[in-house]
């Protein structure tokens, strides 16, 4: 019999397609030394009992208690790690004012590595405690502090994809917070890429450098072109904000006479390894370009309610073949929880479908076929995120990483309303998705390692 590093026994929920969630009732998950799910064994399989006989009672055998379930760890495709320091504040003003009055001043403080360490340690731990096992981060313009964030992810066991932010346009950015010049922005980005690649060599779960033009309005043409070249030279991920609000979308149209998608493409910034946040104002040609280049959309539904002047037509983008994942957009979105964002994604889509202005007749109020289900929103937070990053994460299936959250529905202080011992497991799944709180997340594992346990 093959030796496994660990075996877990319990009931799991995992997406098999954007619309379908599969229940794996009382399965065995056999994990190898690399933290990969080497085999999944159903109770009806011939080797189920022999495996139980061989491993039960051993230190590396883990059986879930009654009322506990496995969910895949969440993939948060858009987090501004420094903005954790202002989460929940200043949400009552438009994007442009929010950036200039609150956000750039707080990000400027990350030149101080002690301050950066405090905030970055806390945001990584908080995301882990909320079930986020992979995060795609914007840091700040500072090379050293950005590298510190990657080191903290590596140390705490989170799979972190981290970008040093580029904002080099002296006309558009404040003197107290921008790259000193286009040359230093590009040189710092390249040094950062090499340093993170070096760090990755000793990091089991992976850390990855990300080329990160903040958004077109903050970058010169030369920087955007240089960043496209660096991404291609070093084969890195790329992230930015794309067509987020009326103002941001309009700015790019005025500057280039085209939408963000095509402008970013002209600079070599759209590829299979690109993730663009928001994308509220994507038109059909933009969506086709995303599908063709393999560029993913990161949907940030809580943030959009404040800053995007709109609800993204997620169902429509999906029908166009665009890859989509979910993001918290801390702190444009106030919550570090993708559970909260899954819920908001469903609710926003329902409001888009029905419309909100009762002065209009019902038939004219909304946008048909816009709703997404809780299963679809769960897919965005898990498998959709994994596909967006082209990594084997976000599903509990063979050859995927063992990245899981263990949900306890019977916790005395946060009990879910489950009263029937025979309740349908799809209903229990829905209760978890709508009602689970951070207390219900008892343990989090990444790449086969326990990275969080709630006391
Ligand atoms: N556009 C440019 N920067 C930002 C940011 O920090 N947050 C959001 N939501 N949009 C942006
Ligand atoms: Fe953002």
GROMACS .gro file of C-alpha atoms and ligand atoms in nm:
model
  467
    1UNK     CA    1   0.000   0.000   0.000
    2UNK     CA    2   0.123   0.352  -0.087
    3UNK     CA    3   0.229   0.557   0.215
    4UNK     CA    4   0.051   0.889   0.255
    5UNK     CA    5   0.175   1.175   0.471
    6UNK     CA    6  -0.174   1.234   0.606
    7UNK     CA    7  -0.527   1.106   0.564
    8UNK     CA    8  -0.839   1.311   0.641
    9UNK     CA    9  -1.185   1.157   0.675
   10UNK     CA   10  -1.501   1.363   0.647
   11UNK     CA   11  -1.769   1.522   0.432
   12UNK     CA   12  -1.661   1.790   0.185
   13UNK     CA   13  -1.823   2.037  -0.053
   14UNK     CA   14  -1.648   2.125  -0.379
   15UNK     CA   15  -1.744   2.274  -0.716
   16UNK     CA   16  -1.754   2.045  -1.016
   17UNK     CA   17  -1.869   2.324  -1.252
   18UNK     CA   18  -1.971   2.690  -1.207
   19UNK     CA   19  -2.324   2.582  -1.119
   20UNK     CA   20  -2.276   2.249  -0.943
   21UNK     CA   21  -2.149   2.173  -0.594
   22UNK     CA   22  -2.066   1.811  -0.525
   23UNK     CA   23  -2.103   1.659  -0.179
   24UNK     CA   24  -1.835   1.402  -0.096
   25UNK     CA   25  -1.992   1.221   0.197
   26UNK     CA   26  -1.749   1.071   0.445
   27UNK     CA   27  -1.462   1.044   0.195
   28UNK     CA   28  -1.095   0.980   0.261
   29UNK     CA   29  -0.853   1.245   0.135
   30UNK     CA   30  -0.500   1.105   0.101
   31UNK     CA   31  -0.230   1.374   0.110
   32UNK     CA   32   0.131   1.332  -0.001
   33UNK     CA   33   0.449   1.498   0.127
   34UNK     CA   34   0.409   1.786  -0.121
   35UNK     CA   35   0.070   1.872   0.029
   36UNK     CA   36  -0.119   1.749  -0.277
   37UNK     CA   37  -0.435   1.540  -0.271
   38UNK     CA   38  -0.296   1.220  -0.419
   39UNK     CA   39  -0.613   1.017  -0.392
   40UNK     CA   40  -0.978   1.061  -0.300
   41UNK     CA   41  -1.154   0.750  -0.178
   42UNK     CA   42  -1.533   0.701  -0.152
   43UNK     CA   43  -1.681   0.472   0.115
   44UNK     CA   44  -1.790   0.237  -0.164
   45UNK     CA   45  -1.435   0.203  -0.304
   46UNK     CA   46  -1.247  -0.124  -0.248
   47UNK     CA   47  -0.949   0.039  -0.075
   48UNK     CA   48  -1.159   0.244   0.171
   49UNK     CA   49  -1.159  -0.014   0.450
   50UNK     CA   50  -0.796  -0.125   0.402
   51UNK     CA   51  -0.686   0.241   0.425
   52UNK     CA   52  -0.891   0.292   0.739
   53UNK     CA   53  -0.742  -0.025   0.890
   54UNK     CA   54  -0.391   0.099   0.811
   55UNK     CA   55  -0.423   0.460   0.929
   56UNK     CA   56  -0.703   0.488   1.187
   57UNK     CA   57  -0.571   0.585   1.529
   58UNK     CA   58  -0.236   0.704   1.390
   59UNK     CA   59  -0.109   1.058   1.446
   60UNK     CA   60  -0.145   1.145   1.078
   61UNK     CA   61  -0.510   1.033   1.057
   62UNK     CA   62  -0.769   1.311   1.104
   63UNK     CA   63  -1.140   1.241   1.132
   64UNK     CA   64  -1.390   1.528   1.138
   65UNK     CA   65  -1.630   1.537   1.433
   66UNK     CA   66  -2.005   1.528   1.373
   67UNK     CA   67  -2.130   1.860   1.234
   68UNK     CA   68  -1.792   1.946   1.083
   69UNK     CA   69  -1.729   1.983   0.709
   70UNK     CA   70  -1.443   2.052   0.467
   71UNK     CA   71  -1.462   2.345   0.231
   72UNK     CA   72  -1.184   2.438  -0.012
   73UNK     CA   73  -0.982   2.736   0.111
   74UNK     CA   74  -1.088   3.063  -0.047
   75UNK     CA   75  -0.889   3.240  -0.318
   76UNK     CA   76  -0.904   3.618  -0.269
   77UNK     CA   77  -0.802   3.774  -0.600
   78UNK     CA   78  -0.781   4.134  -0.483
   79UNK     CA   79  -0.651   4.259  -0.149
   80UNK     CA   80  -0.476   4.590  -0.077
   81UNK     CA   81  -0.277   4.467   0.223
   82UNK     CA   82  -0.178   4.818   0.348
   83UNK     CA   83  -0.540   4.935   0.338
   84UNK     CA   84  -0.626   4.689   0.615
   85UNK     CA   85  -0.513   4.973   0.843
   86UNK     CA   86  -0.816   5.180   0.732
   87UNK     CA   87  -1.074   4.908   0.672
   88UNK     CA   88  -1.427   5.016   0.751
   89UNK     CA   89  -1.354   5.388   0.733
   90UNK     CA   90  -1.409   5.665   0.479
   91UNK     CA   91  -1.654   5.479   0.260
   92UNK     CA   92  -1.890   5.773   0.210
   93UNK     CA   93  -1.695   5.958  -0.060
   94UNK     CA   94  -1.625   5.886  -0.430
   95UNK     CA   95  -1.325   5.681  -0.547
   96UNK     CA   96  -1.108   5.973  -0.659
   97UNK     CA   97  -1.149   6.157  -0.328
   98UNK     CA   98  -1.112   5.838  -0.125
   99UNK     CA   99  -0.780   5.761  -0.294
  100UNK     CA  100  -0.636   6.108  -0.253
  101UNK     CA  101  -0.769   6.199   0.092
  102UNK     CA  102  -0.736   5.868   0.276
  103UNK     CA  103  -0.573   5.590   0.081
  104UNK     CA  104  -0.254   5.745  -0.056
  105UNK     CA  105  -0.163   5.895   0.286
  106UNK     CA  106  -0.208   5.559   0.461
  107UNK     CA  107  -0.011   5.372   0.193
  108UNK     CA  108   0.269   5.633   0.218
  109UNK     CA  109   0.323   5.522   0.579
  110UNK     CA  110   0.457   5.186   0.458
  111UNK     CA  111   0.798   5.343   0.401
  112UNK     CA  112   0.822   5.264   0.775
  113UNK     CA  113   0.903   4.893   0.795
  114UNK     CA  114   0.793   4.861   1.160
  115UNK     CA  115   0.448   4.994   1.075
  116UNK     CA  116   0.438   4.772   0.765
  117UNK     CA  117   0.526   4.467   0.972
  118UNK     CA  118   0.246   4.530   1.223
  119UNK     CA  119  -0.020   4.572   0.958
  120UNK     CA  120   0.101   4.296   0.726
  121UNK     CA  121   0.132   4.037   1.005
  122UNK     CA  122  -0.222   4.118   1.110
  123UNK     CA  123  -0.382   4.119   0.767
  124UNK     CA  124  -0.229   3.783   0.670
  125UNK     CA  125  -0.339   3.625   1.001
  126UNK     CA  126  -0.686   3.775   0.965
  127UNK     CA  127  -0.732   3.645   0.613
  128UNK     CA  128  -0.617   3.298   0.723
  129UNK     CA  129  -0.868   3.305   1.009
  130UNK     CA  130  -1.137   3.391   0.753
  131UNK     CA  131  -1.054   3.088   0.539
  132UNK     CA  132  -0.847   3.261   0.269
  133UNK     CA  133  -0.566   3.026   0.170
  134UNK     CA  134  -0.446   3.211  -0.140
  135UNK     CA  135  -0.437   3.590  -0.176
  136UNK     CA  136  -0.339   3.818  -0.462
  137UNK     CA  137  -0.205   4.129  -0.294
  138UNK     CA  138  -0.131   4.487  -0.386
  139UNK     CA  139   0.136   4.614  -0.144
  140UNK     CA  140   0.260   4.975  -0.185
  141UNK     CA  141   0.517   5.154  -0.400
  142UNK     CA  142   0.790   5.062  -0.148
  143UNK     CA  143   1.009   4.774  -0.261
  144UNK     CA  144   1.131   4.672   0.086
  145UNK     CA  145   0.788   4.671   0.250
  146UNK     CA  146   0.642   4.481  -0.046
  147UNK     CA  147   0.908   4.214  -0.004
  148UNK     CA  148   0.830   4.204   0.369
  149UNK     CA  149   0.467   4.119   0.283
  150UNK     CA  150   0.584   3.828   0.066
  151UNK     CA  151   0.811   3.710   0.351
  152UNK     CA  152   0.523   3.723   0.599
  153UNK     CA  153   0.302   3.517   0.366
  154UNK     CA  154   0.586   3.266   0.328
  155UNK     CA  155   0.636   3.245   0.704
  156UNK     CA  156   0.268   3.215   0.795
  157UNK     CA  157   0.210   2.950   0.528
  158UNK     CA  158  -0.029   3.147   0.308
  159UNK     CA  159   0.001   3.125  -0.069
  160UNK     CA  160   0.070   3.490  -0.147
  161UNK     CA  161   0.095   3.658  -0.486
  162UNK     CA  162   0.238   4.000  -0.415
  163UNK     CA  163   0.290   4.315  -0.620
  164UNK     CA  164   0.499   4.622  -0.560
  165UNK     CA  165   0.262   4.893  -0.679
  166UNK     CA  166   0.374   5.124  -0.961
  167UNK     CA  167   0.250   5.485  -0.967
  168UNK     CA  168   0.506   5.694  -1.152
  169UNK     CA  169   0.308   5.976  -1.314
  170UNK     CA  170   0.414   6.299  -1.142
  171UNK     CA  171   0.104   6.479  -1.273
  172UNK     CA  172  -0.143   6.227  -1.134
  173UNK     CA  173   0.008   6.120  -0.801
  174UNK     CA  174   0.093   6.324  -0.491
  175UNK     CA  175   0.458   6.410  -0.425
  176UNK     CA  176   0.443   6.226  -0.092
  177UNK     CA  177   0.338   5.898  -0.253
  178UNK     CA  178   0.472   5.789  -0.590
  179UNK     CA  179   0.771   5.625  -0.755
  180UNK     CA  180   1.065   5.866  -0.779
  181UNK     CA  181   1.079   5.818  -1.157
  182UNK     CA  182   0.977   5.580  -1.432
  183UNK     CA  183   1.326   5.428  -1.428
  184UNK     CA  184   1.322   5.358  -1.054
  185UNK     CA  185   0.967   5.219  -1.077
  186UNK     CA  186   1.083   4.966  -1.336
  187UNK     CA  187   1.416   4.889  -1.169
  188UNK     CA  188   1.248   4.838  -0.829
  189UNK     CA  189   0.986   4.614  -0.989
  190UNK     CA  190   1.253   4.397  -1.149
  191UNK     CA  191   1.454   4.369  -0.825
  192UNK     CA  192   1.133   4.283  -0.641
  193UNK     CA  193   1.047   4.010  -0.895
  194UNK     CA  194   1.390   3.851  -0.855
  195UNK     CA  195   1.379   3.869  -0.473
  196UNK     CA  196   1.036   3.704  -0.454
  197UNK     CA  197   1.145   3.432  -0.698
  198UNK     CA  198   1.440   3.365  -0.468
  199UNK     CA  199   1.209   3.350  -0.164
  200UNK     CA  200   0.980   3.110  -0.350
  201UNK     CA  201   1.260   2.851  -0.367
  202UNK     CA  202   1.223   2.784   0.006
  203UNK     CA  203   0.843   2.827   0.034
  204UNK     CA  204   0.636   2.509   0.022
  205UNK     CA  205   0.300   2.666  -0.060
  206UNK     CA  206   0.445   2.913  -0.312
  207UNK     CA  207   0.488   3.290  -0.322
  208UNK     CA  208   0.478   3.473  -0.653
  209UNK     CA  209   0.580   3.821  -0.773
  210UNK     CA  210   0.312   4.021  -0.954
  211UNK     CA  211   0.366   4.311  -1.194
  212UNK     CA  212   0.131   4.579  -1.058
  213UNK     CA  213   0.054   4.903  -1.238
  214UNK     CA  214  -0.198   5.050  -0.988
  215UNK     CA  215  -0.429   5.154  -1.271
  216UNK     CA  216  -0.379   5.340  -1.595
  217UNK     CA  217  -0.445   5.684  -1.440
  218UNK     CA  218  -0.144   5.653  -1.208
  219UNK     CA  219   0.110   5.535  -1.469
  220UNK     CA  220   0.297   5.692  -1.761
  221UNK     CA  221   0.296   5.523  -2.101
  222UNK     CA  222   0.664   5.438  -2.054
  223UNK     CA  223   0.597   5.265  -1.722
  224UNK     CA  224   0.304   5.065  -1.864
  225UNK     CA  225   0.517   4.956  -2.160
  226UNK     CA  226   0.813   4.867  -1.937
  227UNK     CA  227   0.592   4.668  -1.701
  228UNK     CA  228   0.446   4.470  -1.992
  229UNK     CA  229   0.802   4.387  -2.097
  230UNK     CA  230   0.904   4.283  -1.745
  231UNK     CA  231   0.599   4.057  -1.710
  232UNK     CA  232   0.687   3.884  -2.033
  233UNK     CA  233   1.063   3.865  -1.959
  234UNK     CA  234   1.008   3.708  -1.614
  235UNK     CA  235   0.683   3.525  -1.697
  236UNK     CA  236   0.500   3.681  -1.401
  237UNK     CA  237   0.142   3.746  -1.300
  238UNK     CA  238  -0.002   4.093  -1.374
  239UNK     CA  239  -0.271   4.275  -1.179
  240UNK     CA  240  -0.435   4.614  -1.205
  241UNK     CA  241  -0.772   4.788  -1.176
  242UNK     CA  242  -0.976   4.795  -1.495
  243UNK     CA  243  -1.282   5.004  -1.590
  244UNK     CA  244  -1.390   5.031  -1.227
  245UNK     CA  245  -1.600   5.349  -1.200
  246UNK     CA  246  -1.748   5.614  -1.429
  247UNK     CA  247  -1.450   5.836  -1.350
  248UNK     CA  248  -1.174   5.573  -1.393
  249UNK     CA  249  -1.330   5.434  -1.711
  250UNK     CA  250  -1.384   5.782  -1.857
  251UNK     CA  251  -1.026   5.889  -1.778
  252UNK     CA  252  -0.881   5.608  -1.992
  253UNK     CA  253  -1.121   5.677  -2.279
  254UNK     CA  254  -1.015   6.045  -2.275
  255UNK     CA  255  -0.644   5.958  -2.268
  256UNK     CA  256  -0.636   5.676  -2.522
  257UNK     CA  257  -0.966   5.692  -2.710
  258UNK     CA  258  -1.034   5.331  -2.610
  259UNK     CA  259  -1.138   5.126  -2.310
  260UNK     CA  260  -0.897   5.004  -2.040
  261UNK     CA  261  -0.897   4.648  -2.176
  262UNK     CA  262  -0.756   4.745  -2.516
  263UNK     CA  263  -0.519   5.004  -2.368
  264UNK     CA  264  -0.378   4.746  -2.124
  265UNK     CA  265  -0.348   4.498  -2.411
  266UNK     CA  266  -0.149   4.750  -2.619
  267UNK     CA  267   0.107   4.761  -2.336
  268UNK     CA  268   0.138   4.380  -2.321
  269UNK     CA  269  -0.043   4.355  -1.989
  270UNK     CA  270  -0.317   4.104  -2.076
  271UNK     CA  271  -0.231   3.735  -2.065
  272UNK     CA  272  -0.332   3.408  -1.907
  273UNK     CA  273  -0.152   3.531  -1.593
  274UNK     CA  274  -0.340   3.863  -1.570
  275UNK     CA  275  -0.614   3.939  -1.319
  276UNK     CA  276  -0.802   4.266  -1.352
  277UNK     CA  277  -1.004   4.396  -1.060
  278UNK     CA  278  -1.363   4.519  -1.096
  279UNK     CA  279  -1.419   4.547  -1.476
  280UNK     CA  280  -1.766   4.694  -1.422
  281UNK     CA  281  -1.767   4.884  -1.752
  282UNK     CA  282  -1.632   4.609  -1.979
  283UNK     CA  283  -1.820   4.608  -2.311
  284UNK     CA  284  -1.861   4.296  -2.525
  285UNK     CA  285  -1.545   4.360  -2.729
  286UNK     CA  286  -1.348   4.402  -2.404
  287UNK     CA  287  -1.496   4.077  -2.271
  288UNK     CA  288  -1.402   3.895  -2.594
  289UNK     CA  289  -1.047   4.027  -2.558
  290UNK     CA  290  -1.033   3.900  -2.200
  291UNK     CA  291  -1.158   3.557  -2.309
  292UNK     CA  292  -0.909   3.545  -2.599
  293UNK     CA  293  -0.607   3.645  -2.389
  294UNK     CA  294  -0.709   3.436  -2.085
  295UNK     CA  295  -0.728   3.748  -1.866
  296UNK     CA  296  -0.941   3.696  -1.555
  297UNK     CA  297  -1.189   3.936  -1.395
  298UNK     CA  298  -1.182   3.976  -1.019
  299UNK     CA  299  -1.531   4.058  -0.895
  300UNK     CA  300  -1.535   4.270  -0.576
  301UNK     CA  301  -1.904   4.304  -0.494
  302UNK     CA  302  -1.879   4.482  -0.158
  303UNK     CA  303  -1.632   4.740  -0.288
  304UNK     CA  304  -1.845   4.791  -0.599
  305UNK     CA  305  -2.143   4.893  -0.386
  306UNK     CA  306  -1.937   5.192  -0.270
  307UNK     CA  307  -1.710   5.291  -0.555
  308UNK     CA  308  -1.810   5.137  -0.888
  309UNK     CA  309  -2.139   5.320  -0.962
  310UNK     CA  310  -2.277   4.989  -1.092
  311UNK     CA  311  -2.314   4.611  -1.056
  312UNK     CA  312  -2.093   4.396  -1.281
  313UNK     CA  313  -2.293   4.167  -1.512
  314UNK     CA  314  -2.113   3.854  -1.389
  315UNK     CA  315  -2.355   3.608  -1.553
  316UNK     CA  316  -2.311   3.783  -1.887
  317UNK     CA  317  -1.930   3.786  -1.863
  318UNK     CA  318  -1.939   3.418  -1.776
  319UNK     CA  319  -2.153   3.348  -2.083
  320UNK     CA  320  -1.881   3.520  -2.290
  321UNK     CA  321  -1.622   3.270  -2.161
  322UNK     CA  322  -1.433   3.508  -1.929
  323UNK     CA  323  -1.261   3.355  -1.625
  324UNK     CA  324  -1.388   3.514  -1.303
  325UNK     CA  325  -1.286   3.498  -0.938
  326UNK     CA  326  -1.380   3.689  -0.625
  327UNK     CA  327  -1.201   3.961  -0.428
  328UNK     CA  328  -1.247   4.144  -0.101
  329UNK     CA  329  -1.074   4.460  -0.229
  330UNK     CA  330  -0.980   4.553   0.124
  331UNK     CA  331  -1.042   4.838   0.201
  332UNK     CA  332  -1.266   4.953  -0.083
  333UNK     CA  333  -1.455   4.651   0.048
  334UNK     CA  334  -1.456   4.662   0.427
  335UNK     CA  335  -1.471   4.289   0.498
  336UNK     CA  336  -1.174   4.049   0.508
  337UNK     CA  337  -1.417   3.759   0.457
  338UNK     CA  338  -1.492   3.599   0.123
  339UNK     CA  339  -1.804   3.451   0.287
  340UNK     CA  340  -1.931   3.811   0.309
  341UNK     CA  341  -1.834   3.873  -0.052
  342UNK     CA  342  -2.003   3.552  -0.173
  343UNK     CA  343  -2.325   3.671  -0.006
  344UNK     CA  344  -2.295   4.020  -0.154
  345UNK     CA  345  -2.223   3.877  -0.501
  346UNK     CA  346  -2.555   3.690  -0.492
  347UNK     CA  347  -2.751   3.985  -0.352
  348UNK     CA  348  -2.604   4.240  -0.595
  349UNK     CA  349  -2.682   4.012  -0.889
  350UNK     CA  350  -3.043   3.982  -0.777
  351UNK     CA  351  -3.074   4.360  -0.757
  352UNK     CA  352  -2.922   4.392  -1.104
  353UNK     CA  353  -3.175   4.143  -1.241
  354UNK     CA  354  -3.481   4.295  -1.074
  355UNK     CA  355  -3.369   4.659  -1.083
  356UNK     CA  356  -3.407   4.901  -0.796
  357UNK     CA  357  -3.607   5.201  -0.918
  358UNK     CA  358  -3.976   5.140  -0.852
  359UNK     CA  359  -4.067   5.450  -1.054
  360UNK     CA  360  -4.006   5.225  -1.358
  361UNK     CA  361  -4.239   4.942  -1.463
  362UNK     CA  362  -4.113   4.599  -1.348
  363UNK     CA  363  -4.032   4.490  -1.703
  364UNK     CA  364  -3.796   4.787  -1.754
  365UNK     CA  365  -3.638   4.795  -1.413
  366UNK     CA  366  -3.359   4.540  -1.432
  367UNK     CA  367  -3.128   4.341  -1.657
  368UNK     CA  368  -3.263   3.996  -1.744
  369UNK     CA  369  -3.065   3.681  -1.668
  370UNK     CA  370  -2.824   3.855  -1.431
  371UNK     CA  371  -2.875   3.657  -1.113
  372UNK     CA  372  -2.616   3.416  -0.988
  373UNK     CA  373  -2.682   3.143  -0.733
  374UNK     CA  374  -2.499   3.072  -0.408
  375UNK     CA  375  -2.333   2.777  -0.584
  376UNK     CA  376  -2.203   3.008  -0.854
  377UNK     CA  377  -2.074   3.262  -0.602
  378UNK     CA  378  -1.899   2.980  -0.410
  379UNK     CA  379  -1.739   2.873  -0.737
  380UNK     CA  380  -1.603   3.227  -0.785
  381UNK     CA  381  -1.446   3.221  -0.437
  382UNK     CA  382  -1.283   2.881  -0.489
  383UNK     CA  383  -1.243   2.701  -0.824
  384UNK     CA  384  -1.293   3.021  -1.027
  385UNK     CA  385  -1.008   3.186  -0.837
  386UNK     CA  386  -0.788   2.883  -0.897
  387UNK     CA  387  -0.861   2.886  -1.269
  388UNK     CA  388  -0.799   3.260  -1.286
  389UNK     CA  389  -0.449   3.198  -1.147
  390UNK     CA  390  -0.398   2.872  -1.340
  391UNK     CA  391  -0.300   2.698  -1.015
  392UNK     CA  392  -0.427   2.359  -0.889
  393UNK     CA  393  -0.624   2.519  -0.604
  394UNK     CA  394  -0.987   2.582  -0.511
  395UNK     CA  395  -1.122   2.228  -0.545
  396UNK     CA  396  -1.107   1.919  -0.331
  397UNK     CA  397  -1.007   1.683  -0.608
  398UNK     CA  398  -0.717   1.463  -0.704
  399UNK     CA  399  -0.394   1.653  -0.786
  400UNK     CA  400  -0.520   1.971  -0.620
  401UNK     CA  401  -0.345   2.114  -0.315
  402UNK     CA  402  -0.477   2.031   0.031
  403UNK     CA  403  -0.603   2.385   0.101
  404UNK     CA  404  -0.907   2.353   0.325
  405UNK     CA  405  -1.114   2.518   0.592
  406UNK     CA  406  -1.282   2.299   0.851
  407UNK     CA  407  -1.626   2.438   0.934
  408UNK     CA  408  -1.790   2.348   1.264
  409UNK     CA  409  -2.168   2.392   1.251
  410UNK     CA  410  -2.221   2.281   1.612
  411UNK     CA  411  -2.001   2.530   1.795
  412UNK     CA  412  -2.187   2.637   2.110
  413UNK     CA  413  -2.124   3.007   2.053
  414UNK     CA  414  -2.196   3.005   1.678
  415UNK     CA  415  -2.433   2.719   1.613
  416UNK     CA  416  -2.592   2.700   1.268
  417UNK     CA  417  -2.968   2.631   1.259
  418UNK     CA  418  -2.952   2.261   1.176
  419UNK     CA  419  -3.222   2.069   1.365
  420UNK     CA  420  -3.275   1.761   1.154
  421UNK     CA  421  -3.000   1.498   1.171
  422UNK     CA  422  -3.103   1.382   0.822
  423UNK     CA  423  -3.104   1.729   0.668
  424UNK     CA  424  -3.008   1.735   0.301
  425UNK     CA  425  -2.638   1.812   0.270
  426UNK     CA  426  -2.696   2.067  -0.008
  427UNK     CA  427  -2.913   2.262   0.237
  428UNK     CA  428  -2.641   2.240   0.502
  429UNK     CA  429  -2.398   2.373   0.243
  430UNK     CA  430  -2.624   2.674   0.183
  431UNK     CA  431  -2.657   2.739   0.555
  432UNK     CA  432  -2.280   2.737   0.589
  433UNK     CA  433  -2.237   2.977   0.299
  434UNK     CA  434  -2.494   3.224   0.430
  435UNK     CA  435  -2.448   3.195   0.807
  436UNK     CA  436  -2.095   3.085   0.891
  437UNK     CA  437  -1.889   3.334   1.090
  438UNK     CA  438  -1.513   3.333   1.147
  439UNK     CA  439  -1.569   3.139   1.475
  440UNK     CA  440  -1.708   2.849   1.274
  441UNK     CA  441  -1.377   2.813   1.086
  442UNK     CA  442  -1.197   2.582   1.328
  443UNK     CA  443  -0.886   2.499   1.127
  444UNK     CA  444  -0.725   2.610   0.804
  445UNK     CA  445  -0.473   2.399   0.609
  446UNK     CA  446  -0.258   2.505   0.315
  447UNK     CA  447  -0.051   2.267   0.103
  448UNK     CA  448  -0.095   1.999   0.369
  449UNK     CA  449   0.017   2.222   0.659
  450UNK     CA  450  -0.203   2.348   0.943
  451UNK     CA  451  -0.178   2.728   0.935
  452UNK     CA  452  -0.463   2.831   1.163
  453UNK     CA  453  -0.648   2.675   1.456
  454UNK     CA  454  -0.912   2.862   1.653
  455UNK     CA  455  -0.890   2.817   2.027
  456LIG     N1  456  -0.824   5.229  -0.823
  456LIG     C1  457  -0.696   5.266  -0.804
  456LIG     N2  458  -0.653   5.236  -0.682
  456LIG     C2  459  -0.755   5.179  -0.620
  456LIG     C3  460  -0.773   5.123  -0.489
  456LIG     O1  461  -0.683   5.124  -0.404
  456LIG     N3  462  -0.895   5.069  -0.463
  456LIG     C4  463  -0.995   5.068  -0.553
  456LIG     N4  464  -1.111   5.013  -0.522
  456LIG     N5  465  -0.982   5.120  -0.676
  456LIG     C5  466  -0.863   5.174  -0.708
  457LIG    FE1  467  -0.859   4.768  -0.545
   0.00000   0.00000   0.00000
